[in-house]
Amino acid sequence: MSGVKKSTSAKIRLRGLLNQPDNRTCADCGAPDPKWASANIGVFLCLKCCGVHRSLGTHISKVLSVALDEWSDEEIDAMIEVGGNSSANSIYEAYIPEGYTKPGPNASNDERRKFIKSKYELQEFLKASLRITSGKDSSSSSTQSNISGKILDTILTNSTQKEGMVEFIGLLKVKVVKGTNLAVRDMMTSDPYVVLTLGKQTVQSTVISSNLNPVWNEELMLSVPSNYGPVKLDIFRFRLAWLGVDWVLVFQVLGCSNSFYQVYDHDTFSADDIMGEAEIDIQPLITSATSYGNPEMFGNMQIGKWLKSHDNALMEDSVVNIIDGKVKQDVPLKLQNVECGELHLELEWLPLDQ
């Protein structure tokens, strides 16, 4: 039973990512309702574009079905780390020439093949300094590695980072700790997940089923631009609209043994219910961290504070501390525009040279 629960949890996490607005259309042609994904690139695809991705080889794109294939936790983690179609396209399509037209849902196979090969294999729309090469030598496991992950790592470790015209000054690690007394959005409970937005970036936690006091203890990462604003937080109830067959039972005969699999058939999604929102002012954290420089030179101490007021969501003053050589901040939030609910976060500032 533990294997079934693990598989079900993985499917829910993947479905949560697919449910994001930017992932409801194909990353390459914009066709609606994609049911395939490139696990190592981190994008969702329609059936037609999926066929072109397969032709590139797994050293470029490893294609899996969202519903029918078995996904590893590492593959799902990689998809979530990339952040979905918008995040991936902001990298892979950053330098599309002016006047160039992407293929649409009704494009020919030749048009798709030319665009997809240029986008992922030749990396023609990528900043030249971020291009990576991966040979087809099957003896090397590194050719199966996460291509988008490598590009993101490059972006986040350069001392003067730029993505398009955006310059990044550091990383913000957000640990979503737990929720308390969240709003009911079902008959008796809710299936909450947290979405964080900073600029054009959006990251999402996993879905916790049937729990008004969920414990995530999940770390999400955001890159911080030089002209940063507040981090916007939304918490939703995950909701599915069921159409057709609710369960698909798949039997696979291997020799003398029978393997039984249960596959969810989630054909259509409805809009998720809002369960509260808040804004997080990250200026006290960043100002305190940059004022002290290398935190490893100091012992544990308080270096800053974000004060509770009538116009923010804090439940109490939020203190910035140096703890074991790291700049961290506890953030207890009262969710806004909702009847009840609290959320506890932990922030950590990571300078680019760390």
XYZ file of N, CA and C in Angstrom, residues 23 34 47 166 224 254 265 273:
24
model
N 0.808 26.291 -17.682
C 1.057 24.910 -18.075
C -0.160 24.231 -18.693
N -2.264 20.053 -22.599
C -1.147 19.132 -22.844
C -1.168 17.958 -21.868
N 0.478 16.357 -27.871
C 0.871 15.097 -28.497
C 1.743 15.319 -29.727
N 16.927 41.581 -16.878
C 16.778 41.504 -15.426
C 18.107 41.109 -14.792
N 16.227 36.769 -6.833
C 15.793 38.114 -6.459
C 16.389 39.134 -7.431
N 3.710 -9.802 -16.748
C 5.148 -9.988 -16.942
C 5.488 -11.421 -16.544
N -7.603 9.451 -13.968
C -8.013 10.047 -15.236
C -8.593 11.421 -14.935
N -9.910 27.103 -5.643
C -10.492 28.080 -4.730
C -9.390 28.776 -3.938
